[in-house]
PDB file of C-alpha atoms in Angstrom:
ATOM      1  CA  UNK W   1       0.000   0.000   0.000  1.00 97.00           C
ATOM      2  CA  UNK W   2       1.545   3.436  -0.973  1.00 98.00           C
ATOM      3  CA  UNK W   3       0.000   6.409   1.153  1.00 98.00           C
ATOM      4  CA  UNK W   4       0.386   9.519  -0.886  1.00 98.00           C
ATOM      5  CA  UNK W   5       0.298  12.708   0.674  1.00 97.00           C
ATOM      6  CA  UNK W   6      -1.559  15.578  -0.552  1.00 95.00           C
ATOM      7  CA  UNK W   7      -1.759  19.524  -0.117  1.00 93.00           C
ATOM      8  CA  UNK W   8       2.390  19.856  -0.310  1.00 95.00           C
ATOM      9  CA  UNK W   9       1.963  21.973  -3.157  1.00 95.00           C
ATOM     10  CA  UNK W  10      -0.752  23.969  -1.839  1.00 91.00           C
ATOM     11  CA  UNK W  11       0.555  25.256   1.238  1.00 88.00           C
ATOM     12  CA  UNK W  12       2.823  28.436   1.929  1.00 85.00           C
ATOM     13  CA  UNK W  13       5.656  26.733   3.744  1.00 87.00           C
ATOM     14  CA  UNK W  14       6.328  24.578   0.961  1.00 91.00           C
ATOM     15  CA  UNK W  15       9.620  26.477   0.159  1.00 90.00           C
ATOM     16  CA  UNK W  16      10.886  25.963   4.033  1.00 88.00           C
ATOM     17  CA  UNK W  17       9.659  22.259   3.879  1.00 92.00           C
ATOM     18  CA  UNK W  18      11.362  21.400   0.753  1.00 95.00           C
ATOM     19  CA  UNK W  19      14.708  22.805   1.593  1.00 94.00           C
ATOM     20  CA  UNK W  20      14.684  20.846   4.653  1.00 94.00           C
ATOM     21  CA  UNK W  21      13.529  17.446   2.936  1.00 96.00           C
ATOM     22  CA  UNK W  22      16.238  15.702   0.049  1.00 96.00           C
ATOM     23  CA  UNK W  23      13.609  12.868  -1.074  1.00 97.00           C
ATOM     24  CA  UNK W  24       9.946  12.424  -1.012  1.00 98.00           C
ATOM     25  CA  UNK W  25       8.102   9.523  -1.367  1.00 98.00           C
ATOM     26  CA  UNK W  26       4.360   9.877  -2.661  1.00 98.00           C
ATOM     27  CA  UNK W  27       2.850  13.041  -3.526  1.00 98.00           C
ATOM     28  CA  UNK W  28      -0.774  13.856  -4.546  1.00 98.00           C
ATOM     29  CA  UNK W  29      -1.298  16.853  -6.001  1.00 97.00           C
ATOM     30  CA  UNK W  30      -3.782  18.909  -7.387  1.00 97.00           C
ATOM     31  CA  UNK W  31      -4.308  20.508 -11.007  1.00 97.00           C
ATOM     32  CA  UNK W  32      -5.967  23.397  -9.639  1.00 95.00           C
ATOM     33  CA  UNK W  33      -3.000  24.100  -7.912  1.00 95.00           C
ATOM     34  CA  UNK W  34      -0.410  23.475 -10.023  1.00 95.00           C
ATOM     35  CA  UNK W  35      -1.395  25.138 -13.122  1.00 93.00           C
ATOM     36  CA  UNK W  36      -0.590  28.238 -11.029  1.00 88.00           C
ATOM     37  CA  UNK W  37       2.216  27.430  -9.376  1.00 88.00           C
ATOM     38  CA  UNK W  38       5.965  26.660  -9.464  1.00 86.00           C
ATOM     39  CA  UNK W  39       5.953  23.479  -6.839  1.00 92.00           C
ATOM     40  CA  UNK W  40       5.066  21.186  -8.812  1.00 93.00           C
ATOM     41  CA  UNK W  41       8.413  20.941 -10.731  1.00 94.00           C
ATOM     42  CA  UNK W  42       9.858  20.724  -7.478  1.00 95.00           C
ATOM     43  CA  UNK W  43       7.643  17.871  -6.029  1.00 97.00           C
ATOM     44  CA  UNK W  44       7.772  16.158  -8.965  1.00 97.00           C
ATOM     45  CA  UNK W  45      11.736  16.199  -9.128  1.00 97.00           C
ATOM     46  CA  UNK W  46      12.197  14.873  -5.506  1.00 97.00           C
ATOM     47  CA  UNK W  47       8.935  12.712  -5.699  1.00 98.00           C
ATOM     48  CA  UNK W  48       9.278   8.380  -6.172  1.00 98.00           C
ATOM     49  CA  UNK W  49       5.884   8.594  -7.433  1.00 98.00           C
ATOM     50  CA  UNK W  50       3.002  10.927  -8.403  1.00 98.00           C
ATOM     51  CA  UNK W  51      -0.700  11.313  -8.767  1.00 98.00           C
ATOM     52  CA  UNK W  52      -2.439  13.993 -10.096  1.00 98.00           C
ATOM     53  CA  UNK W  53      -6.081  15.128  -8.933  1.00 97.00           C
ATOM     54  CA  UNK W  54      -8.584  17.118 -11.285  1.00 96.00           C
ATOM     55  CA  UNK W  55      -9.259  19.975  -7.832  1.00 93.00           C
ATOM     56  CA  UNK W  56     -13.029  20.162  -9.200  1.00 90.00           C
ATOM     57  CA  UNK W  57     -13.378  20.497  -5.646  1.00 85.00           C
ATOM     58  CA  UNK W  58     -11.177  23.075  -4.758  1.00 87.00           C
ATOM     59  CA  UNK W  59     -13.537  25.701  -6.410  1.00 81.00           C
ATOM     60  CA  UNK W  60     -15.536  28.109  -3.822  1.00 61.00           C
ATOM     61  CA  UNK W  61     -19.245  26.724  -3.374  1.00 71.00           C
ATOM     62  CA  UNK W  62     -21.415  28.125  -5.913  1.00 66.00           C
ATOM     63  CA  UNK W  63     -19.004  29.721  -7.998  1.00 78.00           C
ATOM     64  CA  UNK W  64     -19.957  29.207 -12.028  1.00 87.00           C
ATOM     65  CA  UNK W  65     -17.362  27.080 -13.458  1.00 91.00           C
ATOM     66  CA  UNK W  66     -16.917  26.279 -17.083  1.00 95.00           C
ATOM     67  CA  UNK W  67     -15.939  22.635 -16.773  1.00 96.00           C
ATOM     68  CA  UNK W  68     -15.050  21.750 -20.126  1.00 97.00           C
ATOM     69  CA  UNK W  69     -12.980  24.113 -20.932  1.00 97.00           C
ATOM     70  CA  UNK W  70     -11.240  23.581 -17.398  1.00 97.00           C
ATOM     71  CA  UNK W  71     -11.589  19.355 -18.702  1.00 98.00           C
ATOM     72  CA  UNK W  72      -9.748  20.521 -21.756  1.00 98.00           C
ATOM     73  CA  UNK W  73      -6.942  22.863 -19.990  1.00 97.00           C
ATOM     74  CA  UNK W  74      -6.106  19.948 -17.371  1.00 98.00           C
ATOM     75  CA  UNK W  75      -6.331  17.471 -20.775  1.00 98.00           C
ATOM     76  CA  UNK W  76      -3.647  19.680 -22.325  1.00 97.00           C
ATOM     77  CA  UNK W  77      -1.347  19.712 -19.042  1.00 97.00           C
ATOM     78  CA  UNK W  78      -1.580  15.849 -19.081  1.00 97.00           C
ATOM     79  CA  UNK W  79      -0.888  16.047 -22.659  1.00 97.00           C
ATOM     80  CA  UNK W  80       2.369  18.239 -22.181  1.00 95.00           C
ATOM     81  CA  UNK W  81       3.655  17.152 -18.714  1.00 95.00           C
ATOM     82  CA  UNK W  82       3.315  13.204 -18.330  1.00 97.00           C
ATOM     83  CA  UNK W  83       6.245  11.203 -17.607  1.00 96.00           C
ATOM     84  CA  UNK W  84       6.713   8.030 -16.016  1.00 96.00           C
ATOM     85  CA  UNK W  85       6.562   8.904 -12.370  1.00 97.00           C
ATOM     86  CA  UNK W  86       3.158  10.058 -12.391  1.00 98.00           C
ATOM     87  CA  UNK W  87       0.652   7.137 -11.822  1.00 98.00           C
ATOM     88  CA  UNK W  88      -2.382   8.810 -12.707  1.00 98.00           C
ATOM     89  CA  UNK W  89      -4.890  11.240 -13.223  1.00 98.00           C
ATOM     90  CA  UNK W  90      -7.980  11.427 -11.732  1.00 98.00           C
ATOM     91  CA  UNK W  91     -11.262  12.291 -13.183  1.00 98.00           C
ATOM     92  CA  UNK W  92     -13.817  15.044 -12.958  1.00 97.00           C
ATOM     93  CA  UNK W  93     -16.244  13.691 -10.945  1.00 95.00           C
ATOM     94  CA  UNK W  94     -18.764  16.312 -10.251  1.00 94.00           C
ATOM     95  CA  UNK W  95     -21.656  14.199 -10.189  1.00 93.00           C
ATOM     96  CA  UNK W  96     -22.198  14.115  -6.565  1.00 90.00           C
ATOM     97  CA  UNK W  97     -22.219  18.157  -6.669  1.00 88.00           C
ATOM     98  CA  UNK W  98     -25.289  17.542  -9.050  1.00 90.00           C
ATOM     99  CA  UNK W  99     -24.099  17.205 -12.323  1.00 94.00           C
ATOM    100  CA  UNK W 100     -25.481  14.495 -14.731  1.00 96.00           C
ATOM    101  CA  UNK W 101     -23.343  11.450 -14.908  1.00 96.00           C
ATOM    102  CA  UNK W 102     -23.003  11.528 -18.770  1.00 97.00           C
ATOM    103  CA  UNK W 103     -22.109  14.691 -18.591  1.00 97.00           C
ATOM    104  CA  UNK W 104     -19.167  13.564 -16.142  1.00 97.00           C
ATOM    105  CA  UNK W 105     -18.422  10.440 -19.090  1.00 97.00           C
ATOM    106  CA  UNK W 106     -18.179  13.326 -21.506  1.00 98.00           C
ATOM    107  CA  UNK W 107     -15.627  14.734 -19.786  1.00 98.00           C
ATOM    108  CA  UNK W 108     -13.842  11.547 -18.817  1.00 98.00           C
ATOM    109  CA  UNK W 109     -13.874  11.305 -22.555  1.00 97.00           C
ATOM    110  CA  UNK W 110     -11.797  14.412 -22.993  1.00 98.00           C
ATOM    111  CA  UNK W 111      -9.344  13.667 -20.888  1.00 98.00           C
ATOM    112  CA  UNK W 112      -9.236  10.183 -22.090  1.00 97.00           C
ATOM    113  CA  UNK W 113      -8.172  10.970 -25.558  1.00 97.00           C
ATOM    114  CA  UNK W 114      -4.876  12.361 -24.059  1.00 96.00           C
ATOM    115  CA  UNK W 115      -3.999   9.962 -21.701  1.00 96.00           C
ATOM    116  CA  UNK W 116      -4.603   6.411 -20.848  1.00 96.00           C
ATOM    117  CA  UNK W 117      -3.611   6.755 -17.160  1.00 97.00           C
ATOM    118  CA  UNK W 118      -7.263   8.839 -16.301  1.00 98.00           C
ATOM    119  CA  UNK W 119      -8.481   7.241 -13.348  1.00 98.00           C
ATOM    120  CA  UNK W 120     -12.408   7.047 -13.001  1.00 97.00           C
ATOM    121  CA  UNK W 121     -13.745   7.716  -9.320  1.00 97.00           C
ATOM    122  CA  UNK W 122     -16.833   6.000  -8.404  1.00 97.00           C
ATOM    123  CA  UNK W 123     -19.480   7.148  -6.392  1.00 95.00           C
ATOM    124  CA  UNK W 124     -22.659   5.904  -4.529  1.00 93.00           C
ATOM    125  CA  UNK W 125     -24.636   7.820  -6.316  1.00 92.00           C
ATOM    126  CA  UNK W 126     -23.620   5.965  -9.398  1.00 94.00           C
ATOM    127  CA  UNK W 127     -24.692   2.511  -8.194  1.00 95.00           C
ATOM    128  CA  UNK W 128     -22.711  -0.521  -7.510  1.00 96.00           C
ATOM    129  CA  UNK W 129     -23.007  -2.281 -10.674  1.00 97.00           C
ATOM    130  CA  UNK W 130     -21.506   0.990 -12.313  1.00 97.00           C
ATOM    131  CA  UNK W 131     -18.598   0.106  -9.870  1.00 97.00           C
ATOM    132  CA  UNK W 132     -18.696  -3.429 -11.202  1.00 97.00           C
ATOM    133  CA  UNK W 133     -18.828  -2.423 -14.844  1.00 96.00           C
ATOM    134  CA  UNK W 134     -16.028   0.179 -14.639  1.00 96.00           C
ATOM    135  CA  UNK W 135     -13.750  -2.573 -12.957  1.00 97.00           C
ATOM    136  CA  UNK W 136     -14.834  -5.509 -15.562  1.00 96.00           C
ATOM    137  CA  UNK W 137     -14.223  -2.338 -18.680  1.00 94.00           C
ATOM    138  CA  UNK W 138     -10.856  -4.231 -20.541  1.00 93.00           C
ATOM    139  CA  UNK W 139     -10.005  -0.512 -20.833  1.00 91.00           C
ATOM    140  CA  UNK W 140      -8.696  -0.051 -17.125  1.00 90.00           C
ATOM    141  CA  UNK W 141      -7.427  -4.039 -17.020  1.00 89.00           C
ATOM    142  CA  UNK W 142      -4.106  -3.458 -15.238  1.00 91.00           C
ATOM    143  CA  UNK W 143      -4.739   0.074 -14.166  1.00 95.00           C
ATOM    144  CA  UNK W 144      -6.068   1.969 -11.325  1.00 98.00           C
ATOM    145  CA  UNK W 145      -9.922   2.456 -10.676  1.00 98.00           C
ATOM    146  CA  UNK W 146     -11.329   5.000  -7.502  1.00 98.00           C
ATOM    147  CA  UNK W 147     -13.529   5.155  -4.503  1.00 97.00           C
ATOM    148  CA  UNK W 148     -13.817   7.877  -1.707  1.00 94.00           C
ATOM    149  CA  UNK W 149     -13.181   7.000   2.129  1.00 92.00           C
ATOM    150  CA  UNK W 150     -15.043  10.430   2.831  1.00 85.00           C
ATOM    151  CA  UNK W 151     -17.989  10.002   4.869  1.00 77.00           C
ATOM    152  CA  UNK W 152     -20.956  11.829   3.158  1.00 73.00           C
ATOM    153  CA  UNK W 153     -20.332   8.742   0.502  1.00 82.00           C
ATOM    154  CA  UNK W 154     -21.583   6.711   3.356  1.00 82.00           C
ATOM    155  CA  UNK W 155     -19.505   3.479   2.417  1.00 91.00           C
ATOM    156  CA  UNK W 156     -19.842   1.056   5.528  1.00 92.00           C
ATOM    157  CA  UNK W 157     -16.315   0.191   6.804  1.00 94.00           C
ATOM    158  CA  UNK W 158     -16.979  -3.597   6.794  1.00 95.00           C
ATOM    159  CA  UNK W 159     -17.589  -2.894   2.833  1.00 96.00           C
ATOM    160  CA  UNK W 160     -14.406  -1.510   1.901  1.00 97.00           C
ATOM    161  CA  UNK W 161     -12.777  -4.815   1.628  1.00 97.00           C
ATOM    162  CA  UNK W 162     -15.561  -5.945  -0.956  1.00 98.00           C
ATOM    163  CA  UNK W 163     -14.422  -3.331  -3.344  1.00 98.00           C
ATOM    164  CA  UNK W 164     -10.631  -3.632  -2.891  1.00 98.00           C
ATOM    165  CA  UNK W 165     -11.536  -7.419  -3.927  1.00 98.00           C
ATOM    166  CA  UNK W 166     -13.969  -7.067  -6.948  1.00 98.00           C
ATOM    167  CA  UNK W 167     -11.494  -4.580  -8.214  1.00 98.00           C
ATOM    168  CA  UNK W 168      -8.452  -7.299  -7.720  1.00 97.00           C
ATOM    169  CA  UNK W 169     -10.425 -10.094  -9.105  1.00 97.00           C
ATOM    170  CA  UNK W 170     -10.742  -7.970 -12.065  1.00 96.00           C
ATOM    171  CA  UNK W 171      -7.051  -6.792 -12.440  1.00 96.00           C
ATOM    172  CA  UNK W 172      -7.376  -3.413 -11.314  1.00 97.00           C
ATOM    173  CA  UNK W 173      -5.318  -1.699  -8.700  1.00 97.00           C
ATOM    174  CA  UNK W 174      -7.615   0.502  -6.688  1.00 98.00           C
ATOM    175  CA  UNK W 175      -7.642   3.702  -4.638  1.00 98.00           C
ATOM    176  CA  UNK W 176      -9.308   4.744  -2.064  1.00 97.00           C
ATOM    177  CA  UNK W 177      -9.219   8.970  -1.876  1.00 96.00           C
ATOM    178  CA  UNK W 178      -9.103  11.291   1.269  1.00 93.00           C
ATOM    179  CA  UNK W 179      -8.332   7.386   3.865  1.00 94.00           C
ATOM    180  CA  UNK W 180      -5.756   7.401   5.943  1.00 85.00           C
ATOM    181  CA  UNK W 181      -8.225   5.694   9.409  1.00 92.00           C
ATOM    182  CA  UNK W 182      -5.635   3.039  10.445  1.00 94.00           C
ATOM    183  CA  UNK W 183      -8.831   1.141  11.474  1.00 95.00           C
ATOM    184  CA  UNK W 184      -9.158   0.721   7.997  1.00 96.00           C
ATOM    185  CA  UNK W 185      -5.536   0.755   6.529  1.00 97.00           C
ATOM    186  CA  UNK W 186      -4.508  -1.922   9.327  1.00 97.00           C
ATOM    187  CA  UNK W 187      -7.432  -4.406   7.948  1.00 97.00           C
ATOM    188  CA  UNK W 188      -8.036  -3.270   3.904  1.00 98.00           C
ATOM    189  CA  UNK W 189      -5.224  -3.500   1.693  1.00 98.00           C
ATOM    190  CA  UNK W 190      -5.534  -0.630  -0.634  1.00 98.00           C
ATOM    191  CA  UNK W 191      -3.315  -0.630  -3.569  1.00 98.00           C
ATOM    192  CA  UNK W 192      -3.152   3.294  -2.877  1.00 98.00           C
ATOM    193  CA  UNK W 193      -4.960   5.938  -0.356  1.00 98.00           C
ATOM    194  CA  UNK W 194      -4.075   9.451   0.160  1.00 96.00           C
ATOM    195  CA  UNK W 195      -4.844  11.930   2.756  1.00 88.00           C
ATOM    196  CA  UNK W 196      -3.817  15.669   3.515  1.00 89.00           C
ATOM    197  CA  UNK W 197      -4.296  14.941   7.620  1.00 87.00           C
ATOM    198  CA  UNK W 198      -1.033  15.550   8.046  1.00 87.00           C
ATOM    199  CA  UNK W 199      -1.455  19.648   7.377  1.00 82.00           C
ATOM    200  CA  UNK W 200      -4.855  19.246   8.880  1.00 74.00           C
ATOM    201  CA  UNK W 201      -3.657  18.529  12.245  1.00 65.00           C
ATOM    202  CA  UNK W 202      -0.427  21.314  11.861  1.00 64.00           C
ATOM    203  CA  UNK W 203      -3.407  23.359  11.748  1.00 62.00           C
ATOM    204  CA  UNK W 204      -5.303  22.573  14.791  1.00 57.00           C
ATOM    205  CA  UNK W 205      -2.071  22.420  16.998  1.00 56.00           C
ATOM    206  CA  UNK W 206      -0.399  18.660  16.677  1.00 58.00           C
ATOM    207  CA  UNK W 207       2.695  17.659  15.187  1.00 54.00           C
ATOM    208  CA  UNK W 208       2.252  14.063  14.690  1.00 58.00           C
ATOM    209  CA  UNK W 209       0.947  12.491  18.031  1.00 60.00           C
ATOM    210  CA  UNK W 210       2.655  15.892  19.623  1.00 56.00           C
ATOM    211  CA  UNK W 211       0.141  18.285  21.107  1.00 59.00           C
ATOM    212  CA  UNK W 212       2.069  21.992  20.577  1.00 53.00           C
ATOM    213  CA  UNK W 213      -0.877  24.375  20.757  1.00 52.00           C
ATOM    214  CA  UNK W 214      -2.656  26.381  18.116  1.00 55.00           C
ATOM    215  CA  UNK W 215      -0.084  29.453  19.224  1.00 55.00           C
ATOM    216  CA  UNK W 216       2.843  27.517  19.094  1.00 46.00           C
ATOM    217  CA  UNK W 217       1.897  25.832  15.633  1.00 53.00           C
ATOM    218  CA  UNK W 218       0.868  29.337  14.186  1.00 57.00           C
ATOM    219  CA  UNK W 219       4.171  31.342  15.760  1.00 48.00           C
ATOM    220  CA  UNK W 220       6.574  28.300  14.094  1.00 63.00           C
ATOM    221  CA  UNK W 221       3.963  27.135  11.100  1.00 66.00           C
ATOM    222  CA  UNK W 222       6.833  26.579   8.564  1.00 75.00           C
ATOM    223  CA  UNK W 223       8.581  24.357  11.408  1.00 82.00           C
ATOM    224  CA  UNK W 224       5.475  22.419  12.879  1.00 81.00           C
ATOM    225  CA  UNK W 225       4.527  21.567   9.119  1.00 85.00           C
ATOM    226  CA  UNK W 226       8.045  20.292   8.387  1.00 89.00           C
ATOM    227  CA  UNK W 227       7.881  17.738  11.414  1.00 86.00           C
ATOM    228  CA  UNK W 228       4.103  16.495  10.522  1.00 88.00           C
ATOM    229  CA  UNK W 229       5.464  15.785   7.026  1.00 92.00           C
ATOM    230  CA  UNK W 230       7.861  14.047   8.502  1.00 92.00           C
ATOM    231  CA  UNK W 231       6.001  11.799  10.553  1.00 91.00           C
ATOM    232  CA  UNK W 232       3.166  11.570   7.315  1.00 94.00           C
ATOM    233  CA  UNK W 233       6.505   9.737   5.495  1.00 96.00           C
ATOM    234  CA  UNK W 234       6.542   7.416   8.435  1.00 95.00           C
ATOM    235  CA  UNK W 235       3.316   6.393   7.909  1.00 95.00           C
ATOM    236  CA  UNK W 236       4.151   5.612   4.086  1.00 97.00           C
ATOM    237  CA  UNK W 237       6.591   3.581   5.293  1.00 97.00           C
ATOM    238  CA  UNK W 238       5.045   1.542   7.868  1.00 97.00           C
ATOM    239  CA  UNK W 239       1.960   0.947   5.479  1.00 98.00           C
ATOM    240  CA  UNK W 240       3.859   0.021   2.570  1.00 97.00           C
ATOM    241  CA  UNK W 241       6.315  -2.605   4.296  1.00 97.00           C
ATOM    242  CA  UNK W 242       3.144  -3.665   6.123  1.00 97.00           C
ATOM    243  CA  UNK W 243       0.772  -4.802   2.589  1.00 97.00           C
ATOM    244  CA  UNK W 244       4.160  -5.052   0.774  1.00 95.00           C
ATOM    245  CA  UNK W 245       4.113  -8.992   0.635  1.00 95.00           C
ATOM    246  CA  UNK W 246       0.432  -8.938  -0.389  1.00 94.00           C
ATOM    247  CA  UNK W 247       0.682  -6.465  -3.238  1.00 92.00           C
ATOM    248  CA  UNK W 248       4.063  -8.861  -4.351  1.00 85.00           C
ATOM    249  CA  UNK W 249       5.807  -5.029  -4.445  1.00 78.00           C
TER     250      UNK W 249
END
């Protein structure tokens, strides 16, 4: 299991992080952040491995978005900057913010046409034999197919392990986006998961297991970010010598 760490790119002590840090491990990042930004060159450098996400998400609430041009700007990045390293791309699945699904398969289809590495995300919404179909689809045979570990999907825990095994049965590696519960990671063997709790609890005033106060963690942000990084590439570690044997890696 490789945990990949997202929101790097995103945050402002990036440049005090990365000076401090020679290698990186897994890396998530987002498009939306990206196409604006000079990190990504960085990330990707230092980076073993990459996946990109579409950030449909990171848009305010409400704000009108023309998503196929934005579809065919993150096509053309795909287009322009794949290489090796980078694993993936995920979709544009905007279907649970109330968006037809064909009109999310329309888009899938644009980005599809530049890359074979586009990885569809299902959701509930969607049904289960949807699920089924996409994994049994010859087109992502040996590839990497999506589900959510966020809770408004309302996926039972007990459950997970039914779609890490329909998607195995049917050569597919699978990830599972926004999971790092170790209730879940210790017992589901995920070919891939990624979370961005390692800034989240910087934020809120941990470092790791480390309680240092919201004052503390806002007075020496660059610093109490550069030590929860640090213990986020423990956890990528630990995960991926613990499903190593499993995943024959």
């Amino acid at each position: 299991m490789k945990v990949f760490l997202s929101a790097l790119e995103a945050s402002p002590e990036f440049k005090e992080i990365d000076k401090k840090i020679d290698k990186y491990l897994y890396n998530l990042m987002s498009y939306y952040y990206i196409r604006n930004s000079d990190n990504y060159k960085a990330i990707l450098d230092k980076s073993k491995e990459i996946l990109i996400d579409s950030g449909a998400y990171s848009f305010q609430k409400g704000k009108r978005v023309d998503w196929e041009r934005y579809t065919k700007e993150y096509a053309d990045f795909i287009h322009k900057h794949d290489e090796e390293k980078i694993l993936g791309y995920f979709e544009m699945d905007i279907d649970p913010a109330g968006y037809p699904y064909k009109y999310v398969l329309r888009l899938r289809e644009i980005l599809m046409r530049k890359s074979n590495k586009i990885i569809p995300v299902w959701h509930k919404n969607r049904g289960i034999e949807d699920f089924k179909d996409m994994c049994k689809n010859p087109i992502h045979k040996d590839r990497i197919v999506a589900i959510t570990g966020f809770k408004n999907e309302d996926i039972k825990d007990e459950d997970y392990i039914w779609f890490v095994r329909y998607a195995h049965a049917h050569n597919c590696k699978i990830h599972c986006l926004g999971m790092t519960r170790r209730n879940i990671l210790d017992k589901v063997p995920f070919d891939y998961v990624d979370s961005s709790s390692w800034k989240q609890q910087s934020l809120h005033g941990k470092a790791g297991k480390i309680k240092v106060g919201r004052s503390f963690s806002k007075a020496k942000r660059h610093e109490v970010m550069y030590y929860s990084y640090l213990e986020g590439m423990k956890m990528q570690i630990e995960y991926y010598i613990k499903w190593r044997n499993y995943h024959k890696d």
